[in-house]
CSV table of C-alpha atoms and ligand atoms in Angstrom, one decimal:
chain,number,residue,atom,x,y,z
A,1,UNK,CA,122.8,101.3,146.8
A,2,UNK,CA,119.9,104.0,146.3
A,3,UNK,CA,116.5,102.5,145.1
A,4,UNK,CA,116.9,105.1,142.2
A,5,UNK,CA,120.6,103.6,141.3
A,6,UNK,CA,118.8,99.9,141.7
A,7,UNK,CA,116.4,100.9,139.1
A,8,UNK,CA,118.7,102.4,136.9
A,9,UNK,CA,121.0,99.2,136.7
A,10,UNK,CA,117.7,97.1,135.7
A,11,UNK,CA,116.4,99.4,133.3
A,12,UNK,CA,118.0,101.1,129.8
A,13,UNK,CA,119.0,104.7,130.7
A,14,UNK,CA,117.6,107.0,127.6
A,15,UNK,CA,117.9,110.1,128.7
A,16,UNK,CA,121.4,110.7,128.6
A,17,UNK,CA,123.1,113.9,127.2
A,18,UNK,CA,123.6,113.0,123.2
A,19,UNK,CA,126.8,112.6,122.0
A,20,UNK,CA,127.3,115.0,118.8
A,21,UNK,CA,129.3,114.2,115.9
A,22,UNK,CA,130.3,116.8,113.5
A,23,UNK,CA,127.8,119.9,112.3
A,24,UNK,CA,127.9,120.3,108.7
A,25,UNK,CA,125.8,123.7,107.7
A,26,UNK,CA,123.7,123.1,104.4
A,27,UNK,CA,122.6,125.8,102.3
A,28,UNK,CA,119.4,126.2,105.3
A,29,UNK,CA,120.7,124.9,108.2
A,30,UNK,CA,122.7,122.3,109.5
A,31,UNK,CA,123.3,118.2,109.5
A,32,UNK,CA,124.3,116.6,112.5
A,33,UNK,CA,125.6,113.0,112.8
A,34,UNK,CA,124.8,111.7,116.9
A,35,UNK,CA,126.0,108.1,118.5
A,36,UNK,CA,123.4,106.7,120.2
A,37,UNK,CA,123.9,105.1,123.8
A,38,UNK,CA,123.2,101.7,124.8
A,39,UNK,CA,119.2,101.4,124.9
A,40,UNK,CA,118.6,104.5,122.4
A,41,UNK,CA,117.0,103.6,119.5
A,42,UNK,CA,116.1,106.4,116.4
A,43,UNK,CA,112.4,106.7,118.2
A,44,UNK,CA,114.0,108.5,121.2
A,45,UNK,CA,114.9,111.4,118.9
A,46,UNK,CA,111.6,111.3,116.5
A,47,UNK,CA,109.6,111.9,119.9
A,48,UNK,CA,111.8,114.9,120.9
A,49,UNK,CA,112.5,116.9,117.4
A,50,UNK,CA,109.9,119.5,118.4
A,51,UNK,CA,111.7,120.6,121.4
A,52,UNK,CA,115.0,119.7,120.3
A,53,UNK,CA,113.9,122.5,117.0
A,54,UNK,CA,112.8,125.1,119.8
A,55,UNK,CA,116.2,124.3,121.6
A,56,UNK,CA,118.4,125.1,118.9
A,57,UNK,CA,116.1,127.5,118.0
A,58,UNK,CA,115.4,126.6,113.5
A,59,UNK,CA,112.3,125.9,112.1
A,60,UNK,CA,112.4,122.3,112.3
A,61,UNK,CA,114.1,119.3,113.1
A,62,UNK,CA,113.8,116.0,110.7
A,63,UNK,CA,115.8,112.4,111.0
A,64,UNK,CA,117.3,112.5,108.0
A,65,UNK,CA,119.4,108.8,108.2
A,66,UNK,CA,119.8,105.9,110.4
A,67,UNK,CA,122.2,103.2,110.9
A,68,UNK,CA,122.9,101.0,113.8
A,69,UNK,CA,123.7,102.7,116.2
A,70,UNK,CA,123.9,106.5,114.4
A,71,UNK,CA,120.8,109.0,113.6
A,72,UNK,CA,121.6,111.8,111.4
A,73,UNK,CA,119.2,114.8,112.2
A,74,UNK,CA,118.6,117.8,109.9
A,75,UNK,CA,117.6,121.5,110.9
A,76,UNK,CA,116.4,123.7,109.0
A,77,UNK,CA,116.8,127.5,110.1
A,78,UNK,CA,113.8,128.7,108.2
A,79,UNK,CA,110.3,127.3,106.4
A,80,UNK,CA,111.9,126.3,102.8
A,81,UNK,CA,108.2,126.2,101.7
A,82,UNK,CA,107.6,129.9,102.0
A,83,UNK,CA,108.3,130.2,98.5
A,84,UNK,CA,109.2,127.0,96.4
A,85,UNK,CA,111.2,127.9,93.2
A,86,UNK,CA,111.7,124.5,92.0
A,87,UNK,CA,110.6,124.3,88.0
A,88,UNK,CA,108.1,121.4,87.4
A,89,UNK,CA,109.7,119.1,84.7
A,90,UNK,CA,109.8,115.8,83.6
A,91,UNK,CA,112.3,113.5,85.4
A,92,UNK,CA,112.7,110.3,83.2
A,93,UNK,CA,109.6,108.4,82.2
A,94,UNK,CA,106.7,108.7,84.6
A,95,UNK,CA,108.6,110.6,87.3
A,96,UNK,CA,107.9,114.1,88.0
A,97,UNK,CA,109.5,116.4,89.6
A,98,UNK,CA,106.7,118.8,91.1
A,99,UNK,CA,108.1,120.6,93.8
A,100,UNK,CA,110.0,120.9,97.2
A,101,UNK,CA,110.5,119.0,99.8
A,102,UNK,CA,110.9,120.4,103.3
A,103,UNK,CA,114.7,119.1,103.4
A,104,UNK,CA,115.4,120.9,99.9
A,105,UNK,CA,115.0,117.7,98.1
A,106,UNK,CA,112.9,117.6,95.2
A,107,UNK,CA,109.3,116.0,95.8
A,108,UNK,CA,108.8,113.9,93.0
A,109,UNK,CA,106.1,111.9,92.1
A,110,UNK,CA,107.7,108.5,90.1
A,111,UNK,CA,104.6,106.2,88.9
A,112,UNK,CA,106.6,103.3,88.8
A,113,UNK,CA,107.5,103.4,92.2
A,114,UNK,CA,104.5,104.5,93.5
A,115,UNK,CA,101.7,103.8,90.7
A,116,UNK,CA,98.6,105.2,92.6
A,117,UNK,CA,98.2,108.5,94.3
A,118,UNK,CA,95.7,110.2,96.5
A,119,UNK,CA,95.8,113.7,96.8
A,120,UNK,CA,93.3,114.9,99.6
A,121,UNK,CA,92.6,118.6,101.2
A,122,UNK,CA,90.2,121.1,101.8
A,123,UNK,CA,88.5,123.5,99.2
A,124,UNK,CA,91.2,125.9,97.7
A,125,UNK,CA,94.5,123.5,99.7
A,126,UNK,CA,96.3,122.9,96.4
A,127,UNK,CA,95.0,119.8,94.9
A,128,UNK,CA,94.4,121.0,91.1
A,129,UNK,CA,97.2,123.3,91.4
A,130,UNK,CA,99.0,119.8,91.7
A,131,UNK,CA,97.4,118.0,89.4
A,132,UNK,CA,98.2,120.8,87.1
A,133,UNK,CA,101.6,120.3,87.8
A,134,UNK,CA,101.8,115.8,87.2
A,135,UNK,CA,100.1,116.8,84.0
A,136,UNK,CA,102.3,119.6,82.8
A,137,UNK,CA,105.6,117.4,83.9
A,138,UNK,CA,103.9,114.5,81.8
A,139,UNK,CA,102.7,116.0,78.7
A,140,UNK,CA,106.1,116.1,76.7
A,141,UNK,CA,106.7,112.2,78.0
A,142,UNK,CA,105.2,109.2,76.1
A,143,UNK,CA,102.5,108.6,78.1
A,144,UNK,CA,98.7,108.7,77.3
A,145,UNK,CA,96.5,110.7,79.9
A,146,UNK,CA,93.3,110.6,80.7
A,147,UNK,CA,91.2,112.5,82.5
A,148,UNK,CA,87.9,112.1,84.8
A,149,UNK,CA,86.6,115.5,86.0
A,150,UNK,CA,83.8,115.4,88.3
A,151,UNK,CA,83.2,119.1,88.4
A,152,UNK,CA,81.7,119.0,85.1
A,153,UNK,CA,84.9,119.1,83.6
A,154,UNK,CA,85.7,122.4,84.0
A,155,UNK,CA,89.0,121.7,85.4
A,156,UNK,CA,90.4,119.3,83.1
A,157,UNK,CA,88.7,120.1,79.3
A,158,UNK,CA,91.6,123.0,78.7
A,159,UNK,CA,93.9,120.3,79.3
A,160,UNK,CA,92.2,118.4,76.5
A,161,UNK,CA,94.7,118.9,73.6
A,162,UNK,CA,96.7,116.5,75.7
A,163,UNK,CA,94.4,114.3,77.3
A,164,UNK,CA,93.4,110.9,75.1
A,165,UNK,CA,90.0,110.8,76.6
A,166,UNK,CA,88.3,113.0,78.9
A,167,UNK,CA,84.7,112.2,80.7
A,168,UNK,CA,83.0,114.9,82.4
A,169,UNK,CA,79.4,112.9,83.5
A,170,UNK,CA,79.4,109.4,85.5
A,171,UNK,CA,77.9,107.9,82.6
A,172,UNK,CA,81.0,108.9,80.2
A,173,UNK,CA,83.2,107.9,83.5
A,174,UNK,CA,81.3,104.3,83.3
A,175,UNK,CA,82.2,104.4,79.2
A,176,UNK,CA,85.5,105.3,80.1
A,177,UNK,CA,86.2,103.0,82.8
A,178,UNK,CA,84.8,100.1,80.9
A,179,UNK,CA,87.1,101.2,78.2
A,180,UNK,CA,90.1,101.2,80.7
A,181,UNK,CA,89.3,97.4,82.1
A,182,UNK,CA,89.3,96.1,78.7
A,183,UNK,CA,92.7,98.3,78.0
A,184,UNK,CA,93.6,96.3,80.9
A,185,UNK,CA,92.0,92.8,79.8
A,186,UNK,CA,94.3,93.1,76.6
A,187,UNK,CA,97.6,94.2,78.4
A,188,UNK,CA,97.0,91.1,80.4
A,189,UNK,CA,97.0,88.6,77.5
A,190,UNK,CA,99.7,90.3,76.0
A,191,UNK,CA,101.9,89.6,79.0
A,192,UNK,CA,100.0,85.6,79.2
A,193,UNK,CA,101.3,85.0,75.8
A,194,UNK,CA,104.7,86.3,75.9
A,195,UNK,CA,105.1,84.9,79.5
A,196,UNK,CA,106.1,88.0,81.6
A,197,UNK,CA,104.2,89.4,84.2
A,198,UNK,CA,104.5,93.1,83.7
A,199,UNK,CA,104.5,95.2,80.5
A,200,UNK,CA,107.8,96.4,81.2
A,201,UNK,CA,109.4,92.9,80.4
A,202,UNK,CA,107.6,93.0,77.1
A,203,UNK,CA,110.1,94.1,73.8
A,204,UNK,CA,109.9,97.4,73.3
A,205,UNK,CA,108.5,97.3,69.7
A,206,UNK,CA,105.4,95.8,71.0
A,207,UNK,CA,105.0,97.6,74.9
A,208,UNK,CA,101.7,99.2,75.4
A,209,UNK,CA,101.7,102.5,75.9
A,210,UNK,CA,101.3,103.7,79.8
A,211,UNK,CA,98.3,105.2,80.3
A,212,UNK,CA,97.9,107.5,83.5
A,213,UNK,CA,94.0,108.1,85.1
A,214,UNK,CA,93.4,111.6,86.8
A,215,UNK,CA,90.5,111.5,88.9
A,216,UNK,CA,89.5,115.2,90.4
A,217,UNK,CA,87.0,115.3,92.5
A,218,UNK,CA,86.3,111.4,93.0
A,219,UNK,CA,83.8,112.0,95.8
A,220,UNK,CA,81.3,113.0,92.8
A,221,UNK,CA,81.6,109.6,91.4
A,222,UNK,CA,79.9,107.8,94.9
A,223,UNK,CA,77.6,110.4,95.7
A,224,UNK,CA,73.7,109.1,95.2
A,225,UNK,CA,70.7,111.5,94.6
A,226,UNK,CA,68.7,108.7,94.8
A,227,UNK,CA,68.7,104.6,94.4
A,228,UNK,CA,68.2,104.6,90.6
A,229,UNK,CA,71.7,105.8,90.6
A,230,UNK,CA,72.7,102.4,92.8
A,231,UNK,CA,73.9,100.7,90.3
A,232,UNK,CA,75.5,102.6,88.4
A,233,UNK,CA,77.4,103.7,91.0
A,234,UNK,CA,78.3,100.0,92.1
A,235,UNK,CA,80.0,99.7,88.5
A,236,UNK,CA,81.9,102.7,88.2
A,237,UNK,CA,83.1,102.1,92.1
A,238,UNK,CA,84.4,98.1,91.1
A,239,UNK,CA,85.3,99.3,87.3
A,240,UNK,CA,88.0,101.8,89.2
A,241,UNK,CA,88.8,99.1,91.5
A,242,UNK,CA,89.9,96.6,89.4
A,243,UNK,CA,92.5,99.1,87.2
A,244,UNK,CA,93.8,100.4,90.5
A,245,UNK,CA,94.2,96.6,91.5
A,246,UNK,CA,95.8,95.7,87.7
A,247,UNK,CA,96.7,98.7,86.9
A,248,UNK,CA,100.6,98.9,88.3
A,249,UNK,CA,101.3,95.3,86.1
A,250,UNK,CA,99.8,96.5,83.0
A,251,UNK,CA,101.2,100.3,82.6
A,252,UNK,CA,97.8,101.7,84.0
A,253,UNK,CA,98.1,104.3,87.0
A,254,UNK,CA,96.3,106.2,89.0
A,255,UNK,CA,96.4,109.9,90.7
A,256,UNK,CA,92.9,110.8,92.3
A,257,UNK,CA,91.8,114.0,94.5
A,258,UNK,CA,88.8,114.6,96.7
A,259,UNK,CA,88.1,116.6,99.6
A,260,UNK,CA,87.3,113.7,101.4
A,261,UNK,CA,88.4,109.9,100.5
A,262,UNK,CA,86.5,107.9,103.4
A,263,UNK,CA,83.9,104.9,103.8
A,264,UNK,CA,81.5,107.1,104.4
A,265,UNK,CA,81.2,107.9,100.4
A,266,UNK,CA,79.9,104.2,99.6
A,267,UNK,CA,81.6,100.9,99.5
A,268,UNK,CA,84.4,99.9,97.5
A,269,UNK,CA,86.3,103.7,98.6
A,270,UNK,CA,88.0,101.8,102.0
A,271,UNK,CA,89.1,99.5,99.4
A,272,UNK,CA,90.0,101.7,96.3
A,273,UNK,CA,92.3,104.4,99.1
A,274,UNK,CA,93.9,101.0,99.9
A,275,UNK,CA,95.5,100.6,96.5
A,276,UNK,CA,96.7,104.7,96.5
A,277,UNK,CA,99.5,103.9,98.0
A,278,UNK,CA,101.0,107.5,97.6
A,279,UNK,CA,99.6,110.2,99.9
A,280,UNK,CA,99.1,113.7,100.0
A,281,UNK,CA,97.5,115.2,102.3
A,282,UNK,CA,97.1,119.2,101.9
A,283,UNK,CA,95.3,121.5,104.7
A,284,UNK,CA,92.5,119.4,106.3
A,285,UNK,CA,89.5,121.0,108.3
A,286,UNK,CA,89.0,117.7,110.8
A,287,UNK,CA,91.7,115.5,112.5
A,288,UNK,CA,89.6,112.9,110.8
A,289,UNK,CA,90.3,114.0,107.2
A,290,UNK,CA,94.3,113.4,107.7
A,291,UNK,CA,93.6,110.1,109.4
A,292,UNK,CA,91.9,108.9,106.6
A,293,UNK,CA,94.2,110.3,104.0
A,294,UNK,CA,97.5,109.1,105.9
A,295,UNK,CA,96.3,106.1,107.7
A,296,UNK,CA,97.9,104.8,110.6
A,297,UNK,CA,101.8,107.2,109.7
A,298,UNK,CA,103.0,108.6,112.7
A,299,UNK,CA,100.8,110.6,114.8
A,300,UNK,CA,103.6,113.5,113.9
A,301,UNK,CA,102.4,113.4,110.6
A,302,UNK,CA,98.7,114.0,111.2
A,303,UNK,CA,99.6,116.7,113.6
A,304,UNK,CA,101.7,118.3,111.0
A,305,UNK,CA,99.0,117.9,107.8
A,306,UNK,CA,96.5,120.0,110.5
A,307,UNK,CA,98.7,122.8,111.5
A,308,UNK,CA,98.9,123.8,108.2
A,309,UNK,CA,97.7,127.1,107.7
A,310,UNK,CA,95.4,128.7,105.1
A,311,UNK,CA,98.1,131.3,103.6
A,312,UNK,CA,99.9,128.2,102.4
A,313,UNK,CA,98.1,126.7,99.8
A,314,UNK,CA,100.0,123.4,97.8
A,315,UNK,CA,102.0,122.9,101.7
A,316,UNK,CA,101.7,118.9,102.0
A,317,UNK,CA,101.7,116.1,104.3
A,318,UNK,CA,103.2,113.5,101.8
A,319,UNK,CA,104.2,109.6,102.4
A,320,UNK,CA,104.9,107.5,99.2
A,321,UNK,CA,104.4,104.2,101.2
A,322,UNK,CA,107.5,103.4,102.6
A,323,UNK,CA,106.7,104.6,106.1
A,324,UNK,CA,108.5,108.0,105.6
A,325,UNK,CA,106.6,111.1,105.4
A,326,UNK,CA,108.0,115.0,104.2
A,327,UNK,CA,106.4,118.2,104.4
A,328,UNK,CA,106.3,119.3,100.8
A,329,UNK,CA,104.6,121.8,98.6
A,330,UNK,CA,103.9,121.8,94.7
A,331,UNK,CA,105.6,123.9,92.3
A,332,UNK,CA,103.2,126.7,91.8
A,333,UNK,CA,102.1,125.8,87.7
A,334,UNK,CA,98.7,128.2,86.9
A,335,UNK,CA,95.9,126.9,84.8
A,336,UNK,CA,97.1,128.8,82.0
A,337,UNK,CA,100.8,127.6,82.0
A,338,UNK,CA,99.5,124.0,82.5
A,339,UNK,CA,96.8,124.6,79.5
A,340,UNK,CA,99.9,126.7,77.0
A,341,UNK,CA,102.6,123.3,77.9
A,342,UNK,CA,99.6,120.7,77.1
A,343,UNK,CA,98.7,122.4,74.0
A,344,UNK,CA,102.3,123.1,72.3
A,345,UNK,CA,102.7,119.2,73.5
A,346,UNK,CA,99.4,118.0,71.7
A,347,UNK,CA,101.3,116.1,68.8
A,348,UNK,CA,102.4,114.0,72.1
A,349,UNK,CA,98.8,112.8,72.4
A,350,UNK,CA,97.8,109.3,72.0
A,351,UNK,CA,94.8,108.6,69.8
A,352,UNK,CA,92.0,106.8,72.3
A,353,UNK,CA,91.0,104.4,69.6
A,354,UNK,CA,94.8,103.4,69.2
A,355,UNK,CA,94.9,102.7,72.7
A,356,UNK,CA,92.0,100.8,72.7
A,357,UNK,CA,93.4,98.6,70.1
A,358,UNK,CA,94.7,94.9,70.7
A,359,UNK,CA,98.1,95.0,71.0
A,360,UNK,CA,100.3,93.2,67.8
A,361,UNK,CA,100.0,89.6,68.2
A,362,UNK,CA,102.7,87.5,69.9
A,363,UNK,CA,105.4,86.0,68.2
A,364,UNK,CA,104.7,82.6,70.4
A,365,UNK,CA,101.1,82.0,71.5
A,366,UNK,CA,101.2,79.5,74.2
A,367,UNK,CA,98.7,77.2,73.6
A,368,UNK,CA,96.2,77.0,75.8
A,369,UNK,CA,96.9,74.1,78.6
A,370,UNK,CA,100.5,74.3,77.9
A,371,UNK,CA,102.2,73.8,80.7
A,372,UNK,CA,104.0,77.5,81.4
A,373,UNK,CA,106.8,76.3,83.4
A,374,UNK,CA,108.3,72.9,82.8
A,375,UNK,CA,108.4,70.6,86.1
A,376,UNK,CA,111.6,69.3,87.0
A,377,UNK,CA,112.4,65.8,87.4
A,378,UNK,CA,112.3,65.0,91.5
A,379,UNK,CA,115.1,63.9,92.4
A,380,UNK,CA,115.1,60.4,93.8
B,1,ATP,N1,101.7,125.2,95.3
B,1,ATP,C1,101.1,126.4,95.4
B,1,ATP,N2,101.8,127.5,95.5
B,1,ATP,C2,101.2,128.7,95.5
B,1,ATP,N3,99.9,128.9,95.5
B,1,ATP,C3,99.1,127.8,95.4
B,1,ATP,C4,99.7,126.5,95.3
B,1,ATP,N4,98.7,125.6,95.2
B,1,ATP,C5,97.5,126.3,95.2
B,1,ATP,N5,97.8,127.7,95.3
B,1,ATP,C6,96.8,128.7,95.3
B,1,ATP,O1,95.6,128.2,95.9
B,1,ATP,C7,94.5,128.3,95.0
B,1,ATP,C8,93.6,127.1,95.1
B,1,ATP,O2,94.3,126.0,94.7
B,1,ATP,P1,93.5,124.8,94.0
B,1,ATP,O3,92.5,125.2,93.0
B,1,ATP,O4,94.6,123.8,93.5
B,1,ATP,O5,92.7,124.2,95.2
B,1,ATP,P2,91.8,122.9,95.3
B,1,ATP,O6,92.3,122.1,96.5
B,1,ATP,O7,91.8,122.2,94.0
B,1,ATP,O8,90.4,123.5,95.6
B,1,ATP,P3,89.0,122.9,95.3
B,1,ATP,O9,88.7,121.8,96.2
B,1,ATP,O10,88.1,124.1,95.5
B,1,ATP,O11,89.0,122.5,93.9
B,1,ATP,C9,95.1,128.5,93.6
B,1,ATP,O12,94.3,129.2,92.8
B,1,ATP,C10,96.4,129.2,93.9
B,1,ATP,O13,96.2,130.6,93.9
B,2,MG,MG1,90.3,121.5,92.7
């Protein structure tokens, strides 16, 4: 026996020839179901679907599916994303569909999946343009928006027929955000006494509206000209802390874009990206930029989120927390189409005070020191 053949016996052979299941063409490309051998697992193909692309010569090559033992790989023959098509509507409450995914799937963005969102990128990648397009999808749903616009709101005021409250300074965006905790403060009682954890448990009659927080341009809310602005600055940071952190419970959620999410902005930003658990990441000048935005994915990913190129604009790295990430691109909604849908939906608007208002008073109070949950006897 060869050393080579000794080796062999001790160690699991990968690089066999795959065995190929049926091709089924799709309406770009084809599917392909493939046994794995002994010792393959679904990683052996994620490391090779670059060259396995230029070897069957498409665009790209994705893992669609797995199951013991089977990996279901889809190529696409050309860039779907070229030009995306897809219309931006509303897909059931708080769920969004806003464009194209790179497998022809709709990329939606679903709040109660997913309640937070960061949207990162360089200048002119696609953020608003997406932002445009949650709040269009939104505006005919029962939902109150609200909007914090960092650029002195000239993004976000010709939304303002829809939006129930819109700050434009970080001393409205402290107002606001104070507003929102004690929004939150209420929802929270509301739940106590009616002994559910979530506002989605609570009767209809008496559920609080859901309330959804765009933040554009959030670096502008850390930034410090000098100390005075310390503090303030230290209240607005844990003020959006805490409704990111209660927020998902209590009907609350978040989407927020910035060029540039990282620690370096101040404290309380590491922890703040930790609670977006959705990520998009558009084009990115500096490996460093997609890191931050997509963590610790797969280093696919992050190579993928920098070869996007400039003539692309809305083209996405996204990952919705579930370990998965797509290529995607938004729906292309203008300014003007985002500002005509949010003003012929304006009677959609909930009034600011209304929302600030305590929700109707349980049927039940539990008294305070009531025992919530009644012990059972121990058995002898
Ligand atoms: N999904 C898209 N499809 C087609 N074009 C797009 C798309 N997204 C953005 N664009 C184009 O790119 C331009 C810049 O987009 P946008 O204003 O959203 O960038 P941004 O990331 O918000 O930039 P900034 O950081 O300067 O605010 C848009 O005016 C539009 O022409
Ligand atoms: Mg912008």
């Amino acid at each position: 026996m060869t050393i080579s053949q000794r080796r062999r016996l001790r160690r699991a052979e990968v690089e066999l020839a795959p065995r190929i299941g049926l091709i089924r063409p799709t309406r770009n490309g084809f599917r392909v179901s493939i046994r794995l051998h002994d010792g393959q697992a679904p990683e052996d193909y994620t490391r090779v679907l670059d060259r396995l692309a230029h070897a069957w010569r498409v665009h790209s090559v994705r893992v669609l599916s797995w199951r013991p033992g089977r990996v279901t790989l889809q190529a696409t023959s050309r860039d779907p994303l070229t030009q995306v098509r897809i219309p931006v509507c509303s897909d059931g409450l708080l769920r969004v569909q806003v464009g194209l995914l790179e497998t022809g799937a709709p990329f939606v963005v679903d709040f109660r999946l997913v309640p937070h969102w960061l949207i990162a990128g360089a200048t002119q990648s696609g953020k608003s343009t997406l932002l445009n397009a949650i709040i269009a999808g939104l505006a005919p749903q029962p939902v109150a928006l609200v909007g914090f616009d960092l650029k002195g709101g000239v993004e976000l005021t010709p939304y303002a027929d829809r939006l129930s409250a819109l700050a434009t300074t970080r001393a409205e965006c402290a107002a606001l955000l104070a507003d929102l905790v004690a929004i939150l403060g209420d929802r929270m009682r509301a739940c106590r006494d009616r002994r559910v954890r979530t506002i989605w448990q609570l009767p209809e009659q008496v559920r609080p509206t859901p309330i959804v927080v765009v933040v554009d341009e959030v670096a502008e809310l850390y930034l410090m000209a000098d100390k005075s602005e310390k503090e303030e600055i230290a209240k607005t940071s844990t003020a959006l802390l805490r409704v990111a952190q209660l927020g998902r419970a209590f009907g609350v959620y978040l989407i927020v874009a910035g060029q540039r999410v990282g620690s370096d902005l101040g404290p309380g930003v590491t922890a703040l990206r930790a609670q977006l658990t959705g990520r998009v990441c558009h084009r990115v000048n500096d490996p460093e930029t997609a890191t931050m935005t997509l963590g610790d994915l797969d280093p696919a990913a992050l190579a993928a989120a920098c070869q996007i190129p400039p003539e692309l604009p809305g083209v996405a790295i996204v990952s919705g927390g579930d370990g998965r990430w797509y290529r995607a691109r938004s729906a292309y909604i203008s300014e003007e189409q985002a500002e005509q849908i949010t003003k012929a939906y304006a009677q959609m608007r909930p009034a600011w005070a209304d929302l600030k208002a305590t929700p109707a008073a349980p049927v039940n109070p539990v008294e305070p020191g009531h025992p919530v949950i009644e012990q059972p006897a121990q058995a002898a």
